[in-house]
Amino acid sequence: MKKHPLLPLSETMHYILIALQQPLHGYAMMQKIDELSGGEVHLAAGTLYGALDNLSKYDWIEQVGVEGRRKIYHITPEGQRILAVEKARLIHLLSLY
């Protein structure tokens, strides 16, 4: 089986998929990721929107609404599956320590 071009996920993509367990717009995502990372990860708008474009292209997230000019995104079932695969990979890797 051919490896997916986005796997393994970057730290940024992990944070985005985890944050999108609830529907969020871009600025709210940046705030949530800052919170989840304990202030260690600050995403620039260009980085975030480039990642959202890639994640949308592979149907791992989808736009679920609009608030004014803000697009709201949420993780898809396929995104959940990818996140579970990555979680298992990381748990295995950590078990080797």
Tab-separated table of C-alpha atoms in Angstrom:
chain	number	residue	atom	x	y	z
A	1	MET	CA	0.000	0.000	0.000
A	2	LYS	CA	1.303	3.448	-0.944
A	3	LYS	CA	2.116	5.758	1.965
A	4	HIS	CA	-0.035	8.882	2.178
A	5	PRO	CA	1.941	12.070	1.390
A	6	LEU	CA	0.851	13.798	4.635
A	7	LEU	CA	1.913	10.922	6.906
A	8	PRO	CA	3.422	11.007	9.397
A	9	LEU	CA	1.571	14.130	10.439
A	10	SER	CA	3.500	17.242	11.330
A	11	GLU	CA	3.081	18.681	14.806
A	12	THR	CA	0.984	21.466	13.279
A	13	MET	CA	-1.411	19.027	11.632
A	14	HIS	CA	-1.750	17.030	14.846
A	15	TYR	CA	-2.746	20.166	16.723
A	16	ILE	CA	-5.200	21.254	14.032
A	17	LEU	CA	-6.961	17.874	13.871
A	18	ILE	CA	-7.125	17.656	17.662
A	19	ALA	CA	-8.467	21.223	17.919
A	20	LEU	CA	-11.128	20.459	15.305
A	21	GLN	CA	-12.810	17.875	17.501
A	22	GLN	CA	-15.192	20.819	17.830
A	23	PRO	CA	-16.152	23.158	14.976
A	24	LEU	CA	-13.902	26.243	14.913
A	25	HIS	CA	-12.942	29.131	12.641
A	26	GLY	CA	-9.298	29.996	11.971
A	27	TYR	CA	-8.701	32.499	14.762
A	28	ALA	CA	-10.430	30.254	17.316
A	29	MET	CA	-8.242	27.375	16.089
A	30	MET	CA	-5.099	29.436	16.669
A	31	GLN	CA	-6.279	30.219	20.211
A	32	LYS	CA	-7.202	26.571	20.901
A	33	ILE	CA	-3.825	25.328	19.646
A	34	ASP	CA	-2.059	27.886	21.823
A	35	GLU	CA	-4.075	26.585	24.782
A	36	LEU	CA	-3.526	22.885	23.944
A	37	SER	CA	0.218	23.396	23.569
A	38	GLY	CA	0.565	25.350	26.792
A	39	GLY	CA	1.626	28.387	24.794
A	40	GLU	CA	4.419	26.505	22.987
A	41	VAL	CA	2.845	26.499	19.500
A	42	HIS	CA	1.792	29.753	17.835
A	43	LEU	CA	0.535	29.315	14.288
A	44	ALA	CA	0.819	32.132	11.788
A	45	ALA	CA	-2.259	32.637	9.634
A	46	GLY	CA	-0.410	31.559	6.473
A	47	THR	CA	0.753	28.319	8.096
A	48	LEU	CA	-2.724	27.573	9.417
A	49	TYR	CA	-4.541	28.261	6.162
A	50	GLY	CA	-1.995	26.292	4.115
A	51	ALA	CA	-2.498	23.315	6.439
A	52	LEU	CA	-6.299	23.702	6.308
A	53	ASP	CA	-6.103	23.632	2.513
A	54	ASN	CA	-4.127	20.360	2.580
A	55	LEU	CA	-6.370	18.759	5.189
A	56	SER	CA	-9.467	19.760	3.212
A	57	LYS	CA	-7.992	18.430	-0.025
A	58	TYR	CA	-7.729	14.960	1.545
A	59	ASP	CA	-11.180	15.212	3.204
A	60	TRP	CA	-9.729	15.060	6.713
A	61	ILE	CA	-11.576	18.257	7.631
A	62	GLU	CA	-14.563	19.998	6.099
A	63	GLN	CA	-16.145	23.400	6.177
A	64	VAL	CA	-19.330	23.130	8.220
A	65	GLY	CA	-20.482	26.734	8.353
A	66	VAL	CA	-19.731	30.417	8.049
A	67	GLU	CA	-19.867	33.210	10.651
A	68	GLY	CA	-19.692	36.458	8.703
A	69	ARG	CA	-16.433	36.104	6.771
A	70	ARG	CA	-15.112	33.290	8.985
A	71	LYS	CA	-15.239	29.729	7.681
A	72	ILE	CA	-15.895	27.098	10.315
A	73	TYR	CA	-14.165	23.724	10.021
A	74	HIS	CA	-14.609	20.336	11.701
A	75	ILE	CA	-12.735	17.038	11.510
A	76	THR	CA	-14.324	14.355	9.275
A	77	PRO	CA	-14.616	10.620	10.023
A	78	GLU	CA	-11.593	10.081	7.730
A	79	GLY	CA	-9.681	12.706	9.713
A	80	GLN	CA	-10.620	10.886	12.922
A	81	ARG	CA	-9.321	7.640	11.414
A	82	ILE	CA	-6.017	9.258	10.412
A	83	LEU	CA	-5.651	10.771	13.880
A	84	ALA	CA	-6.227	7.319	15.439
A	85	VAL	CA	-3.578	5.776	13.151
A	86	GLU	CA	-1.095	8.477	14.117
A	87	LYS	CA	-1.930	8.113	17.811
A	88	ALA	CA	-1.219	4.368	17.641
A	89	ARG	CA	2.056	5.055	15.808
A	90	LEU	CA	3.180	7.560	18.437
A	91	ILE	CA	2.156	5.337	21.357
A	92	HIS	CA	4.221	2.517	19.839
A	93	LEU	CA	7.177	4.832	19.317
A	94	LEU	CA	6.989	6.075	22.920
A	95	SER	CA	6.802	2.500	24.187
A	96	LEU	CA	10.282	1.935	22.771
A	97	TYR	CA	11.843	4.496	25.109
